[in-house]
Each structure stands twice: as structure tokens, then as C-alpha cells.
Amino acid sequence: MGFLNILEVSRKQYYIFKSNKLKENIGASEIIAFVTEELPQEICKKHNGSIVSSGGGNVIFYFENEDDNKNFTKEYSKYLLNEFPMLEFFITSIEFDPCKSQIIGKIRELYTKLEKKKAKRDQYSYIVDFGITEKCSSTKLPAIKKDKNSKEFYSGESWSKVKMYKDNEDKFKKYAIDIKDLGISKNEKSYIAITYIDGNRMGKRIKKLRDKYQEKYTENNVKEVNDEYIKAFNDFSEEVKTAFEKAYDKMVEVVKSKSEYLIKSGLNIKEGVVPIRKIILAGDDVCYITDARIALECAYIFINELEKHYAGGEKITAGVGIAMVKEKYPFFKTYELAEELCKNAKSGIPDEANESRIDWHIVQGEYNNNLTEIREVIYKTHDNKNLSLRPLVISENSNYINQYILFKKDIENIQNKVPRSKVKGMLKEMKKGEQHLDTYIEINQLYKALGEHRIGAKTGFVDGKCVLFDAIEVMDYFISLS
């Protein structure tokens, strides 16, 4: 009797963004990649196992006997506990006979057992400090090391991240390794942006694949269908992984080619450094940090490239959330906002549409962790209309008023054809309502701000939504890359 074994690194985003120090974020990201890719393959091979599937922080293995299964679990767990303190992970296993057991049902059973184990959390609380040690500046945990140069104290967790960064430093040098490397300029609105991108309806696509092979089982072909399903699943995962990696590479390529233009536009870019910091690039799960002024265009380039690729015969699309904040704003809160914005972007996609959407928010002052409340109160006019068109549709060949390409034309018109003082005046009138904005546009003859692409929005509103607010709000945080 064989065994299926699953390992999962949990709370990955919290582990990565716990610190506001970019080098620790980079190190944490590298640790997660190492413990879910390189390390498990090495230890699995050592104990005569094989990898069934891998992706999204989960890896499933197959071992032919119980001893190999247990020895793998012990060695892997011991390594992580010793080398990467505070990295949360779970491992569990079930019996599996590849010739008699349908692997689709067994994997579902394995995940159910894993979720129960995660909910139980036997060692949820423990003593971490007796109050007599120096504190780590990042984690506030007891320090175990002091840096000779910076005089800074590190906990075991922070030091493991810094050490991982230092061990791989050479491959990071051409990208931003510090907040100031993102292009933030003095005397400017020094905002950074965390962008989170997540593939659309991946769960439904996997279910469709699973159902297809579930129907093929008979009493005599279990092993054959098991092998076919695993191959099909891994092929699908590889198609998704490749698509997102190529989209990211295209985005980096464009930004790199525009470095001279970006410097002229106000970004303080170091020579030979691409002002992007990748944090997560795992399957359809992507997160990176940029200067806020290029965040929207970077995401637009990413999605345009992504939609050229297919997985399982269907075009790949995604939701995008971008949180723009002051550089000292807590990273984890920023990531949470970006993730919420991504969910909000995806939630507005009609069931029959396979399209990508983007949502963003600029945090000015304190954020109350309630995006819905902000949109329902602050982004409402006095006559109960919506100031914002967000989320915007990035996918081309759509007829929505909230297309990203129309939003870009709004910015171009406002920046080039309307005096700045008049633009700011429009903001006050928008909040009052449609009639007030219509009067302001007519008195000041600001129809150029609307342009031919907004021909049906003479009042500045269409279908109860203002077509210019998003462009005006973000125009100081926007540099075009096309």
C-alpha cells in the first residue's frame, strides 16, 4: 500500500510582508520558493518518492511504503524548523493504491484532512520571550544576532530571511532591492504600489478537468486514468505558470526599455536597475512592488501579454488589485488591500464573460480597512450617483463605458487640454452631483475633457456614474508607458 503526502506553506503573504524592509521581503519570498520547489524535490528523491503535482504553495508526493513517507516528513519538518523559524507549514498523508484507488477522490480526501489539521493547530500558542533579550526591529521577537555594521538586532526569523537574501544577492541586483530603487523622487508624491494579480476562475477550470476524467473511470482502467489525469493536470498547471511568467517578463522588458523616458518623467531610477520588485510569482498568483506612477500601466502591459496565452483551450484572464500608499505604510496592510481590490475586480465580471479587470485605491491618510464603506460613502455624490467607474475592464473588444483604454484617453485629455485649476474645480462639482458638474462644464467650456470617446456623457455622467473622476483622482500618480 502506497501513500499520498501533501505539504503546504501557510500564511505565505503574512510571512513575506511582515516587515517593511524590502530585503527581508525578498528573502522571505526566496525561502518559500526554496521550501516548496527545490528542497522537497531533493528530500523526496532521497526517500524514493515522486512528485504528483506542485503549485500554489502545495506539493503532493507519492511514496510506495510507510517508512519512506514518515522519513520524508521527519527530515523535511526538521529542516524547516531549524533553518526557517516561524515559517508555518503543514504536512499530512493518506493511504493510496494507484491501481485500485481513484486519485481524483483521494486528492480531495487529502485536502480535507489537511484543512482539518490546519483548523486544529495543536501548537497555536507558545512562549517566545522571557523579557530579558533585545528585540528584533522587524518582528519584535527575541533577537539572536546583531549586525556588526548596522548595529541592528535580528530574530531567528528575520535573520533567516536576510541570510537567504545575501546568499542569492547577485541575482537581485538588476532589480529594486530597496524602496528608493523603485524610482521614488524627492519633493514628489512619494507613493509606492503593491500590485496583486490572480487568475480568473482557475478553480472552475480545474473542476472541469477533474469532472472530465472522473467520467472515464471503470473497474479495469483506474491506473491508466490516474496517470492520464495527473499528466493533464500538470500540463494545465505548466501552461498557466508559463503564461504568467511570460507576462511578467514582458512587463519588465517594457519598463526596462522605457528607463530614459521614465527618468525624464520624474522617476529617480538608478542606472542598470529595473524599478520593479517581484515578491510572488507562483502559478497564477503574482505580486510585485513599483512606484505608484507606473503601477497601472505595468498591470495593463502584464494583462495584455497574459491574454495572448491559453490553458486548457481557454484564454487566460486575471483580476488585478493595486494599493497605492506612502512608502512607510505597513506592507502587510497594503498587501491585504491589494488582495481585496483584486477580489473586487473579479467579482464584477459577468458569468458569461472571460475578461480581465483592474481596481485600485490611493490611501491618503488612514485607511479604515473597509473598501465597501469607502466606495458607498466617500465615492458617492450628493445625488446618490457613483463617482468612480472602477473596476475597469482591461480586455479589448468590449463595449463597456469602464474600459481602461477610455480611462487613458480621459487622462490624456485632462492633462493636455484642460487647465489644472479647472480640473481641480471639477472635483468639487462632481461631489455635489450630475447637475452641478454639467453646469460647471458648460460655463467653463470643458467639453474637451470629455473627448469624442465620451460623446454620450455631456454631463460628465453615464448610467449614474461619473466618467472623469478616476482619471482626475489618479492623474498625479500616472505615467503612460505606451
CSV table of C-alpha atoms in Angstrom, one decimal:
chain,number,residue,atom,x,y,z
A,1,MET,CA,0.0,0.0,0.0
A,2,GLY,CA,1.4,3.4,-1.0
A,3,PHE,CA,0.8,6.9,0.5
A,4,LEU,CA,-0.1,10.3,-0.9
A,5,ASN,CA,1.6,13.1,1.1
A,6,ILE,CA,0.8,16.8,0.9
A,7,LEU,CA,2.7,19.7,2.3
A,8,GLU,CA,1.6,23.3,2.4
A,9,VAL,CA,3.3,26.5,3.4
A,10,SER,CA,0.6,28.5,5.1
A,11,ARG,CA,0.1,32.3,5.6
A,12,LYS,CA,2.7,33.0,2.9
A,13,GLN,CA,1.7,36.6,2.4
A,14,TYR,CA,1.9,37.4,6.1
A,15,TYR,CA,5.3,35.8,6.3
A,16,ILE,CA,6.6,37.8,3.4
A,17,PHE,CA,5.1,41.2,4.2
A,18,LYS,CA,5.6,41.1,8.0
A,19,SER,CA,8.5,43.6,7.6
A,20,ASN,CA,8.7,46.9,5.7
A,21,LYS,CA,12.3,46.1,4.7
A,22,LEU,CA,12.4,45.1,1.1
A,23,LYS,CA,15.4,42.8,1.5
A,24,GLU,CA,13.5,40.8,4.1
A,25,ASN,CA,10.5,40.6,1.8
A,26,ILE,CA,12.8,39.3,-1.0
A,27,GLY,CA,14.5,36.8,1.3
A,28,ALA,CA,11.1,35.5,2.6
A,29,SER,CA,9.9,35.1,-1.0
A,30,GLU,CA,13.0,33.1,-1.8
A,31,ILE,CA,12.6,30.9,1.2
A,32,ILE,CA,9.0,30.0,0.2
A,33,ALA,CA,10.2,29.2,-3.3
A,34,PHE,CA,13.0,27.1,-2.0
A,35,VAL,CA,10.9,25.1,0.5
A,36,THR,CA,8.1,24.4,-2.0
A,37,GLU,CA,10.3,23.6,-5.0
A,38,GLU,CA,14.0,22.7,-4.6
A,39,LEU,CA,14.0,21.3,-1.1
A,40,PRO,CA,11.0,18.9,-1.3
A,41,GLN,CA,12.3,17.5,-4.6
A,42,GLU,CA,15.7,16.8,-3.1
A,43,ILE,CA,14.4,15.1,0.1
A,44,CYS,CA,11.6,13.3,-1.8
A,45,LYS,CA,14.1,11.7,-4.2
A,46,LYS,CA,16.3,10.7,-1.3
A,47,HIS,CA,13.4,8.7,0.2
A,48,ASN,CA,12.3,7.0,-3.1
A,49,GLY,CA,9.3,9.2,-3.6
A,50,SER,CA,7.8,11.0,-6.6
A,51,ILE,CA,6.1,14.4,-7.0
A,52,VAL,CA,2.5,14.0,-8.2
A,53,SER,CA,1.7,17.8,-8.5
A,54,SER,CA,3.1,21.1,-7.4
A,55,GLY,CA,1.8,24.7,-7.3
A,56,GLY,CA,0.3,27.5,-5.2
A,57,GLY,CA,2.4,26.6,-2.2
A,58,ASN,CA,1.2,23.0,-2.1
A,59,VAL,CA,3.1,19.9,-3.2
A,60,ILE,CA,1.7,16.3,-3.4
A,61,PHE,CA,4.0,13.3,-3.2
A,62,TYR,CA,3.7,9.6,-3.6
A,63,PHE,CA,5.6,7.1,-1.5
A,64,GLU,CA,5.4,3.3,-2.0
A,65,ASN,CA,5.7,2.5,1.7
A,66,GLU,CA,5.0,4.0,5.1
A,67,ASP,CA,8.7,4.2,6.2
A,68,ASP,CA,9.7,6.4,3.2
A,69,ASN,CA,6.6,8.5,3.8
A,70,LYS,CA,7.4,9.1,7.5
A,71,ASN,CA,11.2,9.6,6.9
A,72,PHE,CA,10.5,12.3,4.3
A,73,THR,CA,8.1,14.1,6.7
A,74,LYS,CA,10.6,13.9,9.6
A,75,GLU,CA,13.6,15.2,7.6
A,76,TYR,CA,11.6,17.9,5.8
A,77,SER,CA,10.0,19.2,9.0
A,78,LYS,CA,13.3,19.2,11.0
A,79,TYR,CA,15.0,21.2,8.2
A,80,LEU,CA,12.3,23.9,8.2
A,81,LEU,CA,12.1,24.1,12.0
A,82,ASN,CA,15.9,24.5,12.2
A,83,GLU,CA,16.5,26.8,9.3
A,84,PHE,CA,13.4,28.9,8.9
A,85,PRO,CA,11.9,29.8,12.3
A,86,MET,CA,8.2,31.0,12.3
A,87,LEU,CA,7.6,29.7,8.8
A,88,GLU,CA,4.2,28.0,9.1
A,89,PHE,CA,3.7,24.7,7.3
A,90,PHE,CA,1.5,21.6,7.4
A,91,ILE,CA,2.1,18.0,6.2
A,92,THR,CA,-0.4,15.1,6.2
A,93,SER,CA,-0.8,11.9,4.3
A,94,ILE,CA,-3.3,9.1,3.4
A,95,GLU,CA,-3.1,5.6,2.1
A,96,PHE,CA,-3.3,5.2,-1.7
A,97,ASP,CA,-3.2,2.3,-4.1
A,98,PRO,CA,-2.5,3.7,-7.6
A,99,CYS,CA,-4.0,0.5,-9.2
A,100,LYS,CA,-7.2,0.5,-7.2
A,101,SER,CA,-7.8,4.0,-5.8
A,102,GLN,CA,-9.2,6.8,-8.0
A,103,ILE,CA,-6.6,9.6,-7.4
A,104,ILE,CA,-9.2,12.4,-8.0
A,105,GLY,CA,-11.2,11.3,-5.0
A,106,LYS,CA,-8.1,10.6,-2.9
A,107,ILE,CA,-6.6,14.1,-3.6
A,108,ARG,CA,-9.9,15.6,-2.4
A,109,GLU,CA,-9.7,13.4,0.7
A,110,LEU,CA,-6.1,14.5,1.3
A,111,TYR,CA,-7.1,18.2,1.1
A,112,THR,CA,-10.0,17.6,3.5
A,113,LYS,CA,-7.6,16.0,6.0
A,114,LEU,CA,-5.2,18.9,5.6
A,115,GLU,CA,-7.9,21.5,6.3
A,116,LYS,CA,-8.9,19.7,9.5
A,117,LYS,CA,-5.2,19.7,10.6
A,118,LYS,CA,-4.9,23.4,9.9
A,119,ALA,CA,-8.1,24.2,11.8
A,120,LYS,CA,-6.9,22.2,14.8
A,121,ARG,CA,-3.5,24.0,15.2
A,122,ASP,CA,-2.2,22.0,18.2
A,123,GLN,CA,0.8,24.4,18.8
A,124,TYR,CA,-1.0,27.6,18.3
A,125,SER,CA,0.4,29.4,21.3
A,126,TYR,CA,3.8,29.1,23.0
A,127,ILE,CA,6.3,31.2,24.9
A,128,VAL,CA,8.6,33.2,22.7
A,129,ASP,CA,10.2,35.6,25.1
A,130,PHE,CA,11.1,35.9,28.8
A,131,GLY,CA,11.6,39.7,28.7
A,132,ILE,CA,15.4,39.8,29.1
A,133,THR,CA,16.5,39.9,25.5
A,134,GLU,CA,16.9,42.6,22.9
A,135,LYS,CA,14.0,42.9,20.4
A,136,CYS,CA,14.2,42.4,16.7
A,137,SER,CA,13.2,45.7,15.0
A,138,SER,CA,11.2,43.9,12.3
A,139,THR,CA,9.4,41.1,14.2
A,140,LYS,CA,9.6,42.3,17.8
A,141,LEU,CA,10.7,38.7,18.7
A,142,PRO,CA,13.8,38.0,20.8
A,143,ALA,CA,17.0,38.8,18.9
A,144,ILE,CA,19.6,36.1,18.3
A,145,LYS,CA,22.0,38.1,16.2
A,146,LYS,CA,23.5,41.6,15.9
A,147,ASP,CA,24.7,43.0,12.6
A,148,LYS,CA,28.3,44.4,13.1
A,149,ASN,CA,27.9,47.2,10.6
A,150,SER,CA,24.3,48.4,11.1
A,151,LYS,CA,24.2,47.5,14.9
A,152,GLU,CA,20.8,46.1,14.1
A,153,PHE,CA,19.3,43.2,16.1
A,154,TYR,CA,17.7,40.2,14.3
A,155,SER,CA,15.3,37.5,15.4
A,156,GLY,CA,15.8,34.0,14.1
A,157,GLU,CA,13.0,34.6,11.6
A,158,SER,CA,14.4,37.9,10.3
A,159,TRP,CA,18.0,36.6,10.1
A,160,SER,CA,16.9,33.6,8.1
A,161,LYS,CA,15.3,36.0,5.6
A,162,VAL,CA,18.3,38.3,5.5
A,163,LYS,CA,20.6,35.4,5.1
A,164,MET,CA,18.6,33.9,2.2
A,165,TYR,CA,18.7,37.3,0.5
A,166,LYS,CA,22.5,37.6,1.0
A,167,ASP,CA,23.1,34.1,-0.3
A,168,ASN,CA,21.3,35.0,-3.5
A,169,GLU,CA,22.2,38.7,-3.7
A,170,ASP,CA,23.7,38.6,-7.2
A,171,LYS,CA,20.5,37.6,-9.0
A,172,PHE,CA,18.6,40.5,-7.3
A,173,LYS,CA,21.0,43.4,-8.2
A,174,LYS,CA,19.4,44.4,-11.6
A,175,TYR,CA,16.0,44.9,-9.8
A,176,ALA,CA,14.9,47.2,-7.0
A,177,ILE,CA,16.3,45.9,-3.7
A,178,ASP,CA,15.4,49.0,-1.7
A,179,ILE,CA,12.3,51.2,-1.6
A,180,LYS,CA,14.3,54.1,-3.1
A,181,ASP,CA,15.3,51.9,-6.0
A,182,LEU,CA,11.7,51.9,-7.2
A,183,GLY,CA,12.1,55.4,-8.6
A,184,ILE,CA,10.6,57.4,-5.7
A,185,SER,CA,11.6,61.1,-6.2
A,186,LYS,CA,12.1,63.7,-3.6
A,187,ASN,CA,9.7,66.6,-3.5
A,188,GLU,CA,7.1,64.4,-5.3
A,189,LYS,CA,4.2,62.4,-4.1
A,190,SER,CA,6.3,59.5,-2.9
A,191,TYR,CA,3.8,56.7,-3.2
A,192,ILE,CA,4.6,53.1,-3.9
A,193,ALA,CA,2.1,50.5,-5.1
A,194,ILE,CA,1.7,46.8,-4.3
A,195,THR,CA,0.0,45.0,-7.2
A,196,TYR,CA,-1.7,41.7,-6.8
A,197,ILE,CA,-2.8,39.7,-9.8
A,198,ASP,CA,-4.8,36.4,-9.6
A,199,GLY,CA,-6.0,34.2,-12.5
A,200,ASN,CA,-9.8,34.1,-13.1
A,201,ARG,CA,-11.9,31.0,-12.4
A,202,MET,CA,-9.0,28.7,-12.0
A,203,GLY,CA,-11.0,26.6,-9.6
A,204,LYS,CA,-13.8,26.1,-12.1
A,205,ARG,CA,-11.3,25.2,-14.8
A,206,ILE,CA,-9.7,22.6,-12.6
A,207,LYS,CA,-13.1,21.2,-11.6
A,208,LYS,CA,-14.0,20.9,-15.3
A,209,LEU,CA,-10.8,19.0,-15.9
A,210,ARG,CA,-11.4,16.8,-12.9
A,211,ASP,CA,-15.0,16.0,-14.0
A,212,LYS,CA,-13.8,15.1,-17.5
A,213,TYR,CA,-11.5,12.4,-16.1
A,214,GLN,CA,-13.9,11.3,-13.3
A,215,GLU,CA,-16.3,10.1,-16.0
A,216,LYS,CA,-13.6,7.9,-17.6
A,217,TYR,CA,-13.1,5.5,-14.7
A,218,THR,CA,-14.2,1.9,-14.9
A,219,GLU,CA,-13.2,-1.1,-12.8
A,220,ASN,CA,-10.4,-2.0,-15.2
A,221,ASN,CA,-8.7,1.3,-16.0
A,222,VAL,CA,-8.1,3.0,-12.7
A,223,LYS,CA,-4.3,3.1,-13.0
A,224,GLU,CA,-4.5,4.3,-16.6
A,225,VAL,CA,-7.0,7.2,-15.9
A,226,ASN,CA,-5.0,8.2,-12.8
A,227,ASP,CA,-1.9,8.6,-14.9
A,228,GLU,CA,-3.8,10.5,-17.6
A,229,TYR,CA,-5.4,12.9,-15.1
A,230,ILE,CA,-2.1,13.7,-13.4
A,231,LYS,CA,-0.5,14.4,-16.7
A,232,ALA,CA,-3.4,16.6,-17.9
A,233,PHE,CA,-3.4,18.5,-14.5
A,234,ASN,CA,0.3,19.1,-14.6
A,235,ASP,CA,0.1,20.2,-18.3
A,236,PHE,CA,-2.6,22.7,-17.3
A,237,SER,CA,-0.5,24.0,-14.4
A,238,GLU,CA,2.5,24.4,-16.6
A,239,GLU,CA,0.5,26.3,-19.2
A,240,VAL,CA,-0.7,28.7,-16.5
A,241,LYS,CA,2.7,29.1,-15.0
A,242,THR,CA,4.4,29.8,-18.3
A,243,ALA,CA,1.7,32.4,-19.3
A,244,PHE,CA,2.1,34.3,-16.1
A,245,GLU,CA,5.9,34.2,-16.2
A,246,LYS,CA,5.9,35.4,-19.8
A,247,ALA,CA,3.5,38.2,-18.9
A,248,TYR,CA,5.8,39.3,-16.1
A,249,ASP,CA,8.9,39.2,-18.3
A,250,LYS,CA,7.1,41.3,-21.0
A,251,MET,CA,6.2,43.9,-18.3
A,252,VAL,CA,9.8,44.1,-17.1
A,253,GLU,CA,11.1,44.3,-20.7
A,254,VAL,CA,8.9,47.3,-21.5
A,255,VAL,CA,9.8,49.1,-18.3
A,256,LYS,CA,13.4,48.5,-18.9
A,257,SER,CA,13.2,49.8,-22.4
A,258,LYS,CA,11.5,53.0,-21.2
A,259,SER,CA,14.1,53.8,-18.5
A,260,GLU,CA,15.3,57.0,-20.1
A,261,TYR,CA,11.7,58.2,-20.7
A,262,LEU,CA,10.8,57.4,-17.1
A,263,ILE,CA,13.7,59.4,-15.7
A,264,LYS,CA,12.6,62.4,-17.8
A,265,SER,CA,9.1,61.8,-16.4
A,266,GLY,CA,10.3,62.1,-12.8
A,267,LEU,CA,11.3,58.7,-11.7
A,268,ASN,CA,14.6,58.6,-9.8
A,269,ILE,CA,16.0,55.4,-11.4
A,270,LYS,CA,19.5,54.1,-10.8
A,271,GLU,CA,21.5,53.1,-13.9
A,272,GLY,CA,21.1,49.5,-14.7
A,273,VAL,CA,18.3,48.9,-12.2
A,274,VAL,CA,14.7,48.0,-13.2
A,275,PRO,CA,12.3,49.8,-10.8
A,276,ILE,CA,10.2,46.7,-10.1
A,277,ARG,CA,10.5,44.3,-7.2
A,278,LYS,CA,8.9,40.9,-7.7
A,279,ILE,CA,7.6,39.4,-4.4
A,280,ILE,CA,5.5,36.4,-5.6
A,281,LEU,CA,5.4,34.7,-9.0
A,282,ALA,CA,3.9,31.3,-8.4
A,283,GLY,CA,1.4,29.9,-10.9
A,284,ASP,CA,-1.4,32.3,-11.3
A,285,ASP,CA,-0.5,34.1,-8.1
A,286,VAL,CA,1.6,37.3,-8.7
A,287,CYS,CA,2.6,40.2,-6.5
A,288,TYR,CA,5.2,42.9,-7.1
A,289,ILE,CA,6.0,46.5,-5.9
A,290,THR,CA,6.6,49.6,-8.1
A,291,ASP,CA,6.4,53.3,-7.9
A,292,ALA,CA,2.7,54.2,-7.9
A,293,ARG,CA,3.1,56.3,-11.0
A,294,ILE,CA,3.8,53.3,-13.2
A,295,ALA,CA,1.6,50.7,-11.4
A,296,LEU,CA,-1.5,51.0,-13.6
A,297,GLU,CA,0.5,50.8,-16.8
A,298,CYS,CA,2.6,47.9,-15.6
A,299,ALA,CA,-0.6,45.9,-14.9
A,300,TYR,CA,-2.0,46.9,-18.3
A,301,ILE,CA,1.1,45.6,-20.1
A,302,PHE,CA,1.0,42.4,-17.9
A,303,ILE,CA,-2.6,41.6,-18.7
A,304,ASN,CA,-2.3,42.4,-22.4
A,305,GLU,CA,0.5,39.8,-22.7
A,306,LEU,CA,-1.2,37.3,-20.4
A,307,GLU,CA,-4.4,37.3,-22.6
A,308,LYS,CA,-2.3,36.1,-25.5
A,309,HIS,CA,-1.9,32.7,-23.8
A,310,TYR,CA,-4.3,29.8,-23.3
A,311,ALA,CA,-4.6,27.0,-20.7
A,312,GLY,CA,-6.9,24.0,-21.2
A,313,GLY,CA,-8.0,25.5,-24.5
A,314,GLU,CA,-9.3,28.8,-22.9
A,315,LYS,CA,-7.8,32.2,-22.9
A,316,ILE,CA,-6.2,33.1,-19.6
A,317,THR,CA,-7.6,36.2,-17.9
A,318,ALA,CA,-7.0,37.7,-14.4
A,319,GLY,CA,-8.1,40.2,-11.8
A,320,VAL,CA,-5.8,43.0,-10.7
A,321,GLY,CA,-5.7,44.9,-7.4
A,322,ILE,CA,-3.4,47.9,-6.9
A,323,ALA,CA,-2.9,49.5,-3.5
A,324,MET,CA,-1.1,52.9,-3.6
A,325,VAL,CA,0.3,54.1,-0.3
A,326,LYS,CA,3.0,56.2,1.3
A,327,GLU,CA,6.3,54.4,1.3
A,328,LYS,CA,6.3,53.9,5.1
A,329,TYR,CA,2.7,52.5,5.2
A,330,PRO,CA,2.7,48.9,6.6
A,331,PHE,CA,3.4,46.4,3.8
A,332,PHE,CA,1.0,43.7,5.1
A,333,LYS,CA,-1.9,46.1,5.3
A,334,THR,CA,-1.1,47.3,1.8
A,335,TYR,CA,-1.0,43.8,0.5
A,336,GLU,CA,-4.3,43.0,2.2
A,337,LEU,CA,-5.8,46.0,0.4
A,338,ALA,CA,-4.4,44.9,-2.9
A,339,GLU,CA,-5.8,41.5,-2.5
A,340,GLU,CA,-9.3,42.9,-1.6
A,341,LEU,CA,-9.1,45.2,-4.6
A,342,CYS,CA,-8.3,42.1,-6.8
A,343,LYS,CA,-11.3,40.3,-5.4
A,344,ASN,CA,-13.5,43.3,-6.1
A,345,ALA,CA,-12.2,43.5,-9.7
A,346,LYS,CA,-13.0,39.8,-10.2
A,347,SER,CA,-16.4,39.9,-8.6
A,348,GLY,CA,-17.8,42.3,-11.2
A,349,ILE,CA,-17.1,40.0,-14.2
A,350,PRO,CA,-20.3,38.6,-15.7
A,351,ASP,CA,-20.6,34.8,-15.7
A,352,GLU,CA,-20.6,34.7,-19.5
A,353,ALA,CA,-17.5,36.9,-19.9
A,354,ASN,CA,-13.9,35.8,-19.9
A,355,GLU,CA,-12.2,39.1,-19.3
A,356,SER,CA,-9.6,40.9,-17.1
A,357,ARG,CA,-10.5,43.7,-14.8
A,358,ILE,CA,-8.5,46.1,-12.6
A,359,ASP,CA,-9.3,48.0,-9.4
A,360,TRP,CA,-7.1,50.4,-7.4
A,361,HIS,CA,-7.2,52.6,-4.3
A,362,ILE,CA,-5.0,55.5,-3.2
A,363,VAL,CA,-4.6,55.6,0.6
A,364,GLN,CA,-4.5,59.2,1.6
A,365,GLY,CA,-4.4,59.3,5.4
A,366,GLU,CA,-5.6,56.4,7.5
A,367,TYR,CA,-7.4,53.5,5.8
A,368,ASN,CA,-10.3,52.0,7.8
A,369,ASN,CA,-9.9,48.5,6.3
A,370,ASN,CA,-13.4,48.7,4.7
A,371,LEU,CA,-13.3,49.3,1.0
A,372,THR,CA,-17.0,48.8,0.6
A,373,GLU,CA,-17.8,51.6,3.1
A,374,ILE,CA,-15.4,54.0,1.3
A,375,ARG,CA,-17.0,53.3,-2.0
A,376,GLU,CA,-20.5,53.6,-0.6
A,377,VAL,CA,-19.8,56.9,1.3
A,378,ILE,CA,-16.8,58.8,0.1
A,379,TYR,CA,-17.3,57.8,-3.6
A,380,LYS,CA,-20.9,58.8,-3.7
A,381,THR,CA,-22.3,62.1,-5.0
A,382,HIS,CA,-24.8,64.2,-3.1
A,383,ASP,CA,-27.5,63.0,-5.6
A,384,ASN,CA,-26.5,59.4,-4.8
A,385,LYS,CA,-24.6,58.6,-8.0
A,386,ASN,CA,-21.2,56.9,-8.3
A,387,LEU,CA,-18.0,59.0,-8.6
A,388,SER,CA,-16.0,56.0,-9.8
A,389,LEU,CA,-16.2,53.7,-12.8
A,390,ARG,CA,-13.9,51.1,-11.1
A,391,PRO,CA,-13.2,48.2,-11.6
A,392,LEU,CA,-12.1,48.9,-15.2
A,393,VAL,CA,-12.1,46.3,-18.0
A,394,ILE,CA,-8.6,45.8,-19.4
A,395,SER,CA,-9.6,43.2,-22.1
A,396,GLU,CA,-10.0,44.7,-25.5
A,397,ASN,CA,-13.0,44.4,-27.9
A,398,SER,CA,-15.5,45.2,-25.2
A,399,ASN,CA,-18.2,47.9,-25.3
A,400,TYR,CA,-18.2,49.0,-21.6
A,401,ILE,CA,-18.0,52.6,-20.5
A,402,ASN,CA,-15.5,51.5,-17.9
A,403,GLN,CA,-12.8,50.3,-20.4
A,404,TYR,CA,-9.2,51.0,-19.4
A,405,ILE,CA,-8.4,52.4,-22.8
A,406,LEU,CA,-11.1,55.0,-22.4
A,407,PHE,CA,-9.8,55.9,-19.0
A,408,LYS,CA,-6.3,56.5,-20.5
A,409,LYS,CA,-7.9,58.9,-23.1
A,410,ASP,CA,-9.6,60.7,-20.2
A,411,ILE,CA,-6.2,61.3,-18.5
A,412,GLU,CA,-4.6,62.5,-21.8
A,413,ASN,CA,-7.4,65.0,-22.4
A,414,ILE,CA,-7.4,66.3,-18.9
A,415,GLN,CA,-3.6,66.6,-18.8
A,416,ASN,CA,-3.2,68.2,-22.2
A,417,LYS,CA,-6.4,70.1,-22.9
A,418,VAL,CA,-7.7,71.5,-19.6
A,419,PRO,CA,-6.0,74.0,-17.2
A,420,ARG,CA,-5.1,72.3,-13.9
A,421,SER,CA,-7.1,74.8,-11.9
A,422,LYS,CA,-10.2,74.0,-13.8
A,423,VAL,CA,-9.6,70.2,-13.3
A,424,LYS,CA,-9.4,70.6,-9.6
A,425,GLY,CA,-12.6,72.7,-9.7
A,426,MET,CA,-14.3,69.8,-11.4
A,427,LEU,CA,-13.7,67.6,-8.4
A,428,LYS,CA,-15.7,69.8,-6.1
A,429,GLU,CA,-18.6,69.9,-8.5
A,430,MET,CA,-18.5,66.1,-9.1
A,431,LYS,CA,-19.2,65.5,-5.4
A,432,LYS,CA,-22.2,67.8,-5.5
A,433,GLY,CA,-23.8,65.8,-8.3
A,434,GLU,CA,-24.5,65.5,-12.0
A,435,GLN,CA,-26.4,68.8,-12.5
A,436,HIS,CA,-23.6,70.8,-10.8
A,437,LEU,CA,-20.9,69.2,-12.9
A,438,ASP,CA,-22.9,69.7,-16.1
A,439,THR,CA,-23.3,73.4,-15.2
A,440,TYR,CA,-19.5,73.7,-14.4
A,441,ILE,CA,-18.5,72.1,-17.7
A,442,GLU,CA,-20.8,74.3,-19.7
A,443,ILE,CA,-19.8,77.6,-18.0
A,444,ASN,CA,-16.1,76.8,-18.4
A,445,GLN,CA,-16.5,75.1,-21.8
A,446,LEU,CA,-14.6,72.0,-20.7
A,447,TYR,CA,-16.1,69.6,-23.3
A,448,LYS,CA,-12.5,68.9,-24.5
A,449,ALA,CA,-12.1,67.0,-21.2
A,450,LEU,CA,-14.7,64.5,-22.3
A,451,GLY,CA,-13.4,63.9,-25.8
A,452,GLU,CA,-15.1,62.1,-28.7
A,453,HIS,CA,-14.8,58.7,-26.8
A,454,ARG,CA,-17.2,60.1,-24.2
A,455,ILE,CA,-19.7,61.5,-26.7
A,456,GLY,CA,-22.7,60.2,-24.7
A,457,ALA,CA,-21.5,61.8,-21.4
A,458,LYS,CA,-22.1,65.5,-22.0
A,459,THR,CA,-22.9,66.0,-18.3
A,460,GLY,CA,-19.8,64.1,-17.2
A,461,PHE,CA,-22.1,61.1,-16.1
A,462,VAL,CA,-23.3,58.0,-17.8
A,463,ASP,CA,-25.7,55.5,-16.2
A,464,GLY,CA,-25.3,57.1,-12.8
A,465,LYS,CA,-21.5,57.0,-12.9
A,466,CYS,CA,-19.0,59.8,-13.4
A,467,VAL,CA,-16.7,59.2,-16.3
A,468,LEU,CA,-13.9,61.6,-15.3
A,469,PHE,CA,-13.4,61.2,-11.6
A,470,ASP,CA,-11.0,58.2,-11.8
A,471,ALA,CA,-8.7,60.0,-14.3
A,472,ILE,CA,-8.6,63.2,-12.2
A,473,GLU,CA,-8.0,61.4,-9.0
A,474,VAL,CA,-5.1,59.3,-10.3
A,475,MET,CA,-3.5,61.8,-12.8
A,476,ASP,CA,-0.7,62.8,-10.4
A,477,TYR,CA,0.1,59.1,-9.9
A,478,PHE,CA,0.1,58.1,-13.6
A,479,ILE,CA,2.9,57.9,-16.2
A,480,SER,CA,1.9,56.4,-19.6
A,481,LEU,CA,4.1,53.5,-20.9
A,482,SER,CA,2.5,53.2,-24.3
